[in-house]
Coordinates of C-alpha atoms in Angstrom, one line a residue:
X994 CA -90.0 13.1 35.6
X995 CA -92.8 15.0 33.9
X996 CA -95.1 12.1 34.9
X997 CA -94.6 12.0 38.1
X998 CA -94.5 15.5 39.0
X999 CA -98.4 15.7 37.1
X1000 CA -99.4 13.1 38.8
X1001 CA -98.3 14.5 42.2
X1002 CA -99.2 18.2 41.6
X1003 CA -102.7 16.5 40.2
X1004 CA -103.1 14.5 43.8
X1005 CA -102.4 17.4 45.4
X1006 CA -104.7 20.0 43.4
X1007 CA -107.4 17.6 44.1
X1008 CA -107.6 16.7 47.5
X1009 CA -106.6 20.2 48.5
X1010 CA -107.3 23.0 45.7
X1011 CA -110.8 21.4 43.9
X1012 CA -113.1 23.5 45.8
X1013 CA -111.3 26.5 45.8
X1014 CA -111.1 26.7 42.1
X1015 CA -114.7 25.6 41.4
X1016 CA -115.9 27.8 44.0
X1017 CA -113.7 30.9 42.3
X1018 CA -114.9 29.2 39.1
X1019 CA -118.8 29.8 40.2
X1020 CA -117.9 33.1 42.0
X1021 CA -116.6 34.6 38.2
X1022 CA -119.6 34.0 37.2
X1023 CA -122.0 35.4 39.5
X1024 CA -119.4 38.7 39.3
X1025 CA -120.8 39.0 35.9
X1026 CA -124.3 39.4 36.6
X1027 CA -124.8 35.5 36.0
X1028 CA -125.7 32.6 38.5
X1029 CA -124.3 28.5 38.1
X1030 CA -124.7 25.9 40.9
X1031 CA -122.1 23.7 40.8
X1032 CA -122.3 21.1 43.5
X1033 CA -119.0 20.7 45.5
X1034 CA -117.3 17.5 46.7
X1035 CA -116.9 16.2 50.4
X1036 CA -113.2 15.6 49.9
X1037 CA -111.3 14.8 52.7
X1038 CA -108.1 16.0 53.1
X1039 CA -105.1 13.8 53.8
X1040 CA -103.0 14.8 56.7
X1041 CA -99.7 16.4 55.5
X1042 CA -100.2 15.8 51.7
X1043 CA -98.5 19.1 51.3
X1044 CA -95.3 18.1 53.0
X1045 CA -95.2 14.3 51.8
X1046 CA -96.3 15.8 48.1
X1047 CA -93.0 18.0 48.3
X1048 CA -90.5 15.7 49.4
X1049 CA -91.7 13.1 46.8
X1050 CA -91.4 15.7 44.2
X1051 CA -87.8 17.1 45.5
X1052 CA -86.5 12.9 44.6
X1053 CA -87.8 12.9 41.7
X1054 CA -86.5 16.2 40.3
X1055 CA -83.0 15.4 42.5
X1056 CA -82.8 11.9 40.1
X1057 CA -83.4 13.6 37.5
X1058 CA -80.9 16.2 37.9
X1059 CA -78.4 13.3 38.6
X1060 CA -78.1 14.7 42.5
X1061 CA -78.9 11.2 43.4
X1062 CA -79.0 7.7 42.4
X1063 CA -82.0 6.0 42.8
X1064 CA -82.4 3.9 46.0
X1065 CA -81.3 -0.3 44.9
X1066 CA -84.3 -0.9 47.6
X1067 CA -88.1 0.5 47.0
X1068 CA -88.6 -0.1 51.3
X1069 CA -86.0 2.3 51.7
X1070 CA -87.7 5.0 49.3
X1071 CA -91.2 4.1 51.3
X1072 CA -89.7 4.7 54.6
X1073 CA -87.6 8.0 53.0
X1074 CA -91.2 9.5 52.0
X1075 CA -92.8 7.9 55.0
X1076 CA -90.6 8.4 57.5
X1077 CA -93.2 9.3 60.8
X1078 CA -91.7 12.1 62.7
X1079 CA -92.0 14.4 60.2
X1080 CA -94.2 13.0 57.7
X1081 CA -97.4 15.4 58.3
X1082 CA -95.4 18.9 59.3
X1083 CA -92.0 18.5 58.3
X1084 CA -89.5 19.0 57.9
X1085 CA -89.5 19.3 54.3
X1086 CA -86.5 16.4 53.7
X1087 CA -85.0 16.3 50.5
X1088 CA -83.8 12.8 49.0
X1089 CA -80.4 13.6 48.8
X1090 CA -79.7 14.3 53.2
X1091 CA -82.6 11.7 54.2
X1092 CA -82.8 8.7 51.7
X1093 CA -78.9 7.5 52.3
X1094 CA -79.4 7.1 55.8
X1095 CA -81.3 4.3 55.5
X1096 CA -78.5 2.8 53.6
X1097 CA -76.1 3.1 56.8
X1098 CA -75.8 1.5 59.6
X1099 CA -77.1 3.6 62.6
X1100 CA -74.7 3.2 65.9
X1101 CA -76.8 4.8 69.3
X1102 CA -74.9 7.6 70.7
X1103 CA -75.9 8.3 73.9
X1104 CA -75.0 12.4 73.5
X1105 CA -77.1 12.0 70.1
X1106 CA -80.1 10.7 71.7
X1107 CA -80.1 13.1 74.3
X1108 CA -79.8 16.4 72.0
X1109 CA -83.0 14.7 70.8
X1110 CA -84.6 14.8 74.2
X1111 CA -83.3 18.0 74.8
X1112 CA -85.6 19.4 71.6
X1113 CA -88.5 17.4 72.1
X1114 CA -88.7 18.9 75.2
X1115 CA -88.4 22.4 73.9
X1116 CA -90.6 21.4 71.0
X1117 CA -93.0 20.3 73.7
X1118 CA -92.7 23.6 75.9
X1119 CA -93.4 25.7 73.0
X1120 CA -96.5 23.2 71.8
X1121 CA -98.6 23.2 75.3
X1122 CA -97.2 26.0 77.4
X1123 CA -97.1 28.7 75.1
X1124 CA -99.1 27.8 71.5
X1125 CA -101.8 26.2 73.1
X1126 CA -101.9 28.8 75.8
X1127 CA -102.1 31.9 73.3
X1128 CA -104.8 29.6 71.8
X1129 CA -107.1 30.5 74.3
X1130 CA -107.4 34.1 73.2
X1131 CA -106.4 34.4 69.8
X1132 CA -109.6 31.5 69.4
X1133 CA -112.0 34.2 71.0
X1134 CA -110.5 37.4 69.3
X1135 CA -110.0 36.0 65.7
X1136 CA -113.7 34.5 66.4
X1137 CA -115.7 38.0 66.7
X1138 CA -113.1 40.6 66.2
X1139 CA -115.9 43.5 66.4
X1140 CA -116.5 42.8 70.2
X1141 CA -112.8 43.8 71.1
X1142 CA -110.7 47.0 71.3
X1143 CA -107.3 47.9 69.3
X1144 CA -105.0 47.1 72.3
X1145 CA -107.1 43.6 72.5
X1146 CA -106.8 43.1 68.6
X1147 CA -103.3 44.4 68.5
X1148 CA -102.3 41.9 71.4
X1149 CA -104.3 39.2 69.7
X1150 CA -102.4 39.7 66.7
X1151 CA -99.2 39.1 68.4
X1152 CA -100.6 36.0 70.5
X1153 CA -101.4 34.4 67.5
X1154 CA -97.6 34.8 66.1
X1155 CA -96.3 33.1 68.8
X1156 CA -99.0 30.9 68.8
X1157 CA -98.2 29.3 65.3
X1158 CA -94.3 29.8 66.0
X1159 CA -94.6 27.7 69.5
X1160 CA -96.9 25.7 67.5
X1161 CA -94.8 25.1 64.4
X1162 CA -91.4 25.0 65.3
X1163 CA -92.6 23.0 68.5
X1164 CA -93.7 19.9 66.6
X1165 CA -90.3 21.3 64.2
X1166 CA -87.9 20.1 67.5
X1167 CA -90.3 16.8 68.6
X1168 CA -89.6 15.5 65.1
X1169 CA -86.0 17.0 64.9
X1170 CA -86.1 15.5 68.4
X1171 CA -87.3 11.9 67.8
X1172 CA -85.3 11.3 64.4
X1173 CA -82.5 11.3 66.5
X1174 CA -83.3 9.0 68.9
X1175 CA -83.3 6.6 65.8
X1176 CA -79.8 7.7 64.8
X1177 CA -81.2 10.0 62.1
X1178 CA -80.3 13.5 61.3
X1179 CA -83.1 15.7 59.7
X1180 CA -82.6 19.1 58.8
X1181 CA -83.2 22.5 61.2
X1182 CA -86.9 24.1 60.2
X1183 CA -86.7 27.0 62.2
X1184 CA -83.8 29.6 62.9
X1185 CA -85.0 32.2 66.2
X1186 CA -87.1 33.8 62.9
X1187 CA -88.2 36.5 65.4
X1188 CA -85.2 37.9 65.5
X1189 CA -85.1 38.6 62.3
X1190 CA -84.2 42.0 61.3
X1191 CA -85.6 42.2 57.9
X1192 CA -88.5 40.2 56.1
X1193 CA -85.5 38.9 53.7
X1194 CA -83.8 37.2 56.6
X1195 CA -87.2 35.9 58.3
X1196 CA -87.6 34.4 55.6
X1197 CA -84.3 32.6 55.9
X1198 CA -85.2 31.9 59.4
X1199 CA -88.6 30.4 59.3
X1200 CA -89.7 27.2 57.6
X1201 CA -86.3 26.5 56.3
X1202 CA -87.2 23.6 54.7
X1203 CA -90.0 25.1 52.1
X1204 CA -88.3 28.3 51.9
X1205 CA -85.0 26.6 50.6
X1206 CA -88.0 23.7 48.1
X1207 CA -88.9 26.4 46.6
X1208 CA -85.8 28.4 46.1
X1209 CA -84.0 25.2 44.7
X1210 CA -86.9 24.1 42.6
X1211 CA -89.0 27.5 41.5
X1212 CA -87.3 29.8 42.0
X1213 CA -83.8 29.0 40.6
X1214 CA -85.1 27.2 37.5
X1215 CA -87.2 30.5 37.0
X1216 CA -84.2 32.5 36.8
X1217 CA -83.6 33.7 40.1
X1218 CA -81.9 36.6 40.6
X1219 CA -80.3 36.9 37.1
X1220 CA -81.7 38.9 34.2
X1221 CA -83.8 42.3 34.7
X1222 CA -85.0 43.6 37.4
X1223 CA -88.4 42.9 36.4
X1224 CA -87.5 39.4 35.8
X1225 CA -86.5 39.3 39.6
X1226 CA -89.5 41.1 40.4
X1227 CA -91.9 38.2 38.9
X1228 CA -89.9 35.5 40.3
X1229 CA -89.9 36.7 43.6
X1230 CA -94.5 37.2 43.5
X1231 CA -94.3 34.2 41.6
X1232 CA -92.3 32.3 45.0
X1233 CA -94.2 34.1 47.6
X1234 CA -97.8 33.6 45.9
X1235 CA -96.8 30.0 45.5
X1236 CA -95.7 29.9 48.8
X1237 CA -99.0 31.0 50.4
X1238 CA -101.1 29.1 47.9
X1239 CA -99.6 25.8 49.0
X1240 CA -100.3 26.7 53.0
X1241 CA -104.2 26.7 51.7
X1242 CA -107.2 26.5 49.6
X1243 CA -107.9 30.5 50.2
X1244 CA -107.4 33.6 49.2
X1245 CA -106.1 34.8 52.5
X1246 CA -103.2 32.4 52.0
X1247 CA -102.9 33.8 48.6
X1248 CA -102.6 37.6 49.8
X1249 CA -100.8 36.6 53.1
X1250 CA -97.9 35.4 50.6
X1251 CA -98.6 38.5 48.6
X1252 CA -97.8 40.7 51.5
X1253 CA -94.7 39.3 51.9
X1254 CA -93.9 39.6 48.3
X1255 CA -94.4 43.5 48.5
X1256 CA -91.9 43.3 52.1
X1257 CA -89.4 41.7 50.3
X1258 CA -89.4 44.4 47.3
X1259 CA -87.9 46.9 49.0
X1260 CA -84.8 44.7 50.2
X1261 CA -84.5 43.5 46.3
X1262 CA -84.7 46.8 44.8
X1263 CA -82.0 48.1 46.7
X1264 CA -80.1 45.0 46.6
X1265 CA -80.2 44.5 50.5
X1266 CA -82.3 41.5 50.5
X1267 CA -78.5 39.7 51.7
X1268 CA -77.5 42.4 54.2
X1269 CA -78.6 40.5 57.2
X1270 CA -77.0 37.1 57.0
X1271 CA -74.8 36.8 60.1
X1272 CA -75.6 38.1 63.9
X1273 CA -72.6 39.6 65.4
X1274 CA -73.9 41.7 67.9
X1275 CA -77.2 43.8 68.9
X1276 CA -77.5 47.6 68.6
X1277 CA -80.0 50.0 68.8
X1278 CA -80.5 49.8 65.3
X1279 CA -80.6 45.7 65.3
X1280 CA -83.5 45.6 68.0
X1281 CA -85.5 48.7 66.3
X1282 CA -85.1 46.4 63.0
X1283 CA -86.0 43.4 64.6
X1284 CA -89.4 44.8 66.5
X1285 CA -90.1 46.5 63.2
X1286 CA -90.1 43.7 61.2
X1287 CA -91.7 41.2 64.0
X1288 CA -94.9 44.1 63.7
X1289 CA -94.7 43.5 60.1
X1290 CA -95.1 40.2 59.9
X1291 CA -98.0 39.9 62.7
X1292 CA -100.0 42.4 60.7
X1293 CA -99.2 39.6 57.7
X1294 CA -100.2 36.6 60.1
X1295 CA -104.0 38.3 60.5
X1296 CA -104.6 37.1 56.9
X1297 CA -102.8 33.7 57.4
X1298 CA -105.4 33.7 60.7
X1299 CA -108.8 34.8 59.7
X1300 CA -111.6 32.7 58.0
X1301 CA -112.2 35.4 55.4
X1302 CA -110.6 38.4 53.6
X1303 CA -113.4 40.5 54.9
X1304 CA -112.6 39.2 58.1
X1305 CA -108.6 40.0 58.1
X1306 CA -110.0 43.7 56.7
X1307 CA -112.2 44.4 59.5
X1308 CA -109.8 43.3 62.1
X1309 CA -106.9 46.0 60.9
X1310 CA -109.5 48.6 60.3
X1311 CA -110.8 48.3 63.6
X1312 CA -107.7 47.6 65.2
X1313 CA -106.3 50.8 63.6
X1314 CA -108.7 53.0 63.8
X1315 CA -110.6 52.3 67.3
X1316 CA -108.6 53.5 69.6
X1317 CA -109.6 52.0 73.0
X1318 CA -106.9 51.0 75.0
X1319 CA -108.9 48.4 76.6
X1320 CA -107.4 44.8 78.1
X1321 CA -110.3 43.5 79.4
X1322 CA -110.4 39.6 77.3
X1323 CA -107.2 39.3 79.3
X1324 CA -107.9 40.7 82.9
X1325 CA -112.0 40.3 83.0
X1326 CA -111.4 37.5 85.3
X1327 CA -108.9 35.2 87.7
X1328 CA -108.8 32.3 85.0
X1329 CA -107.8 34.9 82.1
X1330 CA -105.5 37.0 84.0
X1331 CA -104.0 33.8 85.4
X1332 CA -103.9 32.4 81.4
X1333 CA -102.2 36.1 80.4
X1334 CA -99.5 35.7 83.0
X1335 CA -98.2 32.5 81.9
X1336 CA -97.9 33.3 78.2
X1337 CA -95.7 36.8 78.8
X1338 CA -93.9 34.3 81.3
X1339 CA -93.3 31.5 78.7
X1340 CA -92.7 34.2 75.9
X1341 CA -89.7 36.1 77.9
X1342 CA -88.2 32.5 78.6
X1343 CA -88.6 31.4 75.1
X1344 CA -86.8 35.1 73.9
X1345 CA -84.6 35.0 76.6
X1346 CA -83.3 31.2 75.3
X1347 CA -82.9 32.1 72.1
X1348 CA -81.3 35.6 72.5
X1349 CA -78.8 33.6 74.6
X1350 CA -78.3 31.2 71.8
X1351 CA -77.7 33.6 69.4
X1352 CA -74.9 35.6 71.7
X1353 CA -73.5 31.8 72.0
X1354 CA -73.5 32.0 68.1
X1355 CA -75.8 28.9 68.2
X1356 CA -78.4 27.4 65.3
X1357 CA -80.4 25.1 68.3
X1358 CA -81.3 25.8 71.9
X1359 CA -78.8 23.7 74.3
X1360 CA -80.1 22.8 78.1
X1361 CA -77.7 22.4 80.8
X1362 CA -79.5 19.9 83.7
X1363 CA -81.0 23.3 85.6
X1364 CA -82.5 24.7 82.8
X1365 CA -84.1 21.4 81.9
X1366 CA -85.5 21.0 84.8
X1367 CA -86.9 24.4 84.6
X1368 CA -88.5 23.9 81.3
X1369 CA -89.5 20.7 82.2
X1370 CA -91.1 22.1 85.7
X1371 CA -93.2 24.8 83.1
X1372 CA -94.6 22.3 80.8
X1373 CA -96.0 20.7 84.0
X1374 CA -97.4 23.5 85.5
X1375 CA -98.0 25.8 82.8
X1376 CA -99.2 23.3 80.3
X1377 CA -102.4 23.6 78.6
X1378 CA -103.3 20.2 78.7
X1379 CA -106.9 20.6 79.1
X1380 CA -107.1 22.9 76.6
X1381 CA -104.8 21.3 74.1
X1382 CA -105.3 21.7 70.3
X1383 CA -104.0 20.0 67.5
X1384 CA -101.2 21.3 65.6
X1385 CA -102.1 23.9 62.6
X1386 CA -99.8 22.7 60.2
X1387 CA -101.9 19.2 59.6
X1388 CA -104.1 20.9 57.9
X1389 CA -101.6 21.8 55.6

């Protein structure tokens, strides 16, 4: 076991962490007073090696921990770690839900395969109607934050969170989606996160699949939540600093998953960090949680968007202390205003979907044939098609 997890962490700390820690390496130095050139390498970075990386490691530490045999066939581990629709975003399958299904026999079910097509074309809706969409201006905003007001930066901000959600959880439901067109059954990634009512229980909403890797193979093996409260304190930097190390070679990444650490304190320290884990019914106190925590974690997502810390810095300064109530990125012409009405269209569908899906008590968004057509009819319309970007989590 101990081999193979060095040599994957060492694949992985290559390809994708190198640079960073020569160029913090050269950095130390010139803090002291003292200058080194150090020439870097021209690595390209395999697509997905963070996700394929993880789900290697989760079989080997799973056979090891006797959760699972290993497979009689080698093809069926190679398709297990290769398996395409979620082999470069997810989600994060472990060995002991993906690899036996290969062993069965796989019987089409009509009803199955069309759930599938029912996500893909969610996933697809929230990909080019409303990711690629808020692309548009979060591109220009994040780009030269100086040039725009508060209410511009603030909305940017929020355009971006959706952006990465739509974005995210979009190529989430195409691979969720596609799997079961094949008979296969991979596990849900994303959970209506922003209706979360506490950074705890975002946490168990969004990116279900690394939030439970690494609370079944860091965090628990660290101790968890036994011991001091110290102890629980560590773990729980420890998971989140982790957590934002592996979304990138930077230290926004770094303090973005430090930022969430210092949330989640509060909830640990007075042991409410488990308070929120079922939805019966929305109050005035659930929706003032749930805005409350959605402004939390968008002031979060401007380190997780800008190229630099100095960058993230500027844009809250200015976006806190400027004061200019100004919207004119989004209404200084026809195209932009155009481009601003569809996203707060697509955005009150997506809400409105899920807030019916969570009254419904439901994990997934279900169409009946109108709303189909409906969402099918926006992708159509509203789809950014010409200005279509690739997803962000490849880089990853």
């Amino acid at each position: 076991m101990s081999v193979s997890i060095l040599v994957n962490l060492g694949l992985l700390g290559f390809f994708k962490y190198y640079n960073f820690f020569l160029d913090t390496f050269v950095d130390s130095f010139s803090f002291f007073g003292t200058s080194i050139s150090i020439d870097r390498l021209d690595i390209i970075l395999p697509v997905g090696i963070s996700f394929y990386t993880f789900q290697t490691l989760s079989y080997t530490i799973d056979v090891y921990r006797k959760k699972i045999t290993s497979p009689s066939s080698f093809l069926n581990f190679a398709a297990y770690v290769s398996f395409f629709p979620q082999l470069v975003a997810g989600p994060i399958e472990r060995a002991t839900k993906l690899l036996p299904q290969f062993s069965k026999e796989r019987i089409f079910r009509a009803s199955y395969a069309l759930s599938g097509l029912d996500l893909m074309i969610w996933g697809l809706f929230k990909k080019v109607v409303i990711a690629d969409n808020c692309a548009f201006f979060v591109n220009q905003i994040f780009d030269n934050p100086g040039a725009y007001s508060s209410a511009e930066l603030a909305t940017g901000a929020v355009l971006f969170g959706f952006q990465i959600y739509g974005d995210f959880s979009g190529y989430s439901d195409i691979a969720i989606g596609t799997a079961r067109l094949f008979g296969f059954d991979l596990m849900l990634n994303f959970k209506f996160p922003y209706f979360s009512r506490d950074i705890a229980e975002f946490w168990r909403r969004w990116h279900i699949s690394l939030s439970t890797w690494f609370r079944d193979y860091l965090y628990i093996p660290l101790g968890g939540s036994r011991g001091t409260l110290g102890f629980q304190i560590r773990n729980v930097f420890i998971v989140f600093v982790v957590s934002g190390f592996w979304h990138g070679a930077s230290w926004n990444f770094i303090i973005w998953g430090a930022i969430h650490a210092i949330l989640f304190l509060p909830l640990l320290i007075a042991k409410k960090n488990r308070s929120n884990l079922n939805f019966n019914r929305f109050s005035i106190k659930s929706v003032f949680n749930i805005v409350g925590t959605f402004m939390l974690v968008n002031i979060a997502w401007i380190f997780f968007r800008a190229d630099t810390l100095q960058i993230a810095y500027n844009y809250i300064k200015t976006m806190l202390t400027d004061g200019s109530l100004s919207m004119g990125v989004f209404t200084s012409s026809s195209k932009s205003l155009l481009f601003f009405a569809i996203i707060l269209i697509s955005v009150l569908t997506l809400l409105l979907f899920e807030y019916f899906s969570i009254k419904k008590k439901r994990d997934l968004v279900l169409f009946n044939r109108v709303s189909a057509i409906v969402i099918v009819l926006m992708i159509v319309f509203f789809g950014a098609f010409k200005n279509a970007s690739e997803f962000i989590y490849f880089q990853f």
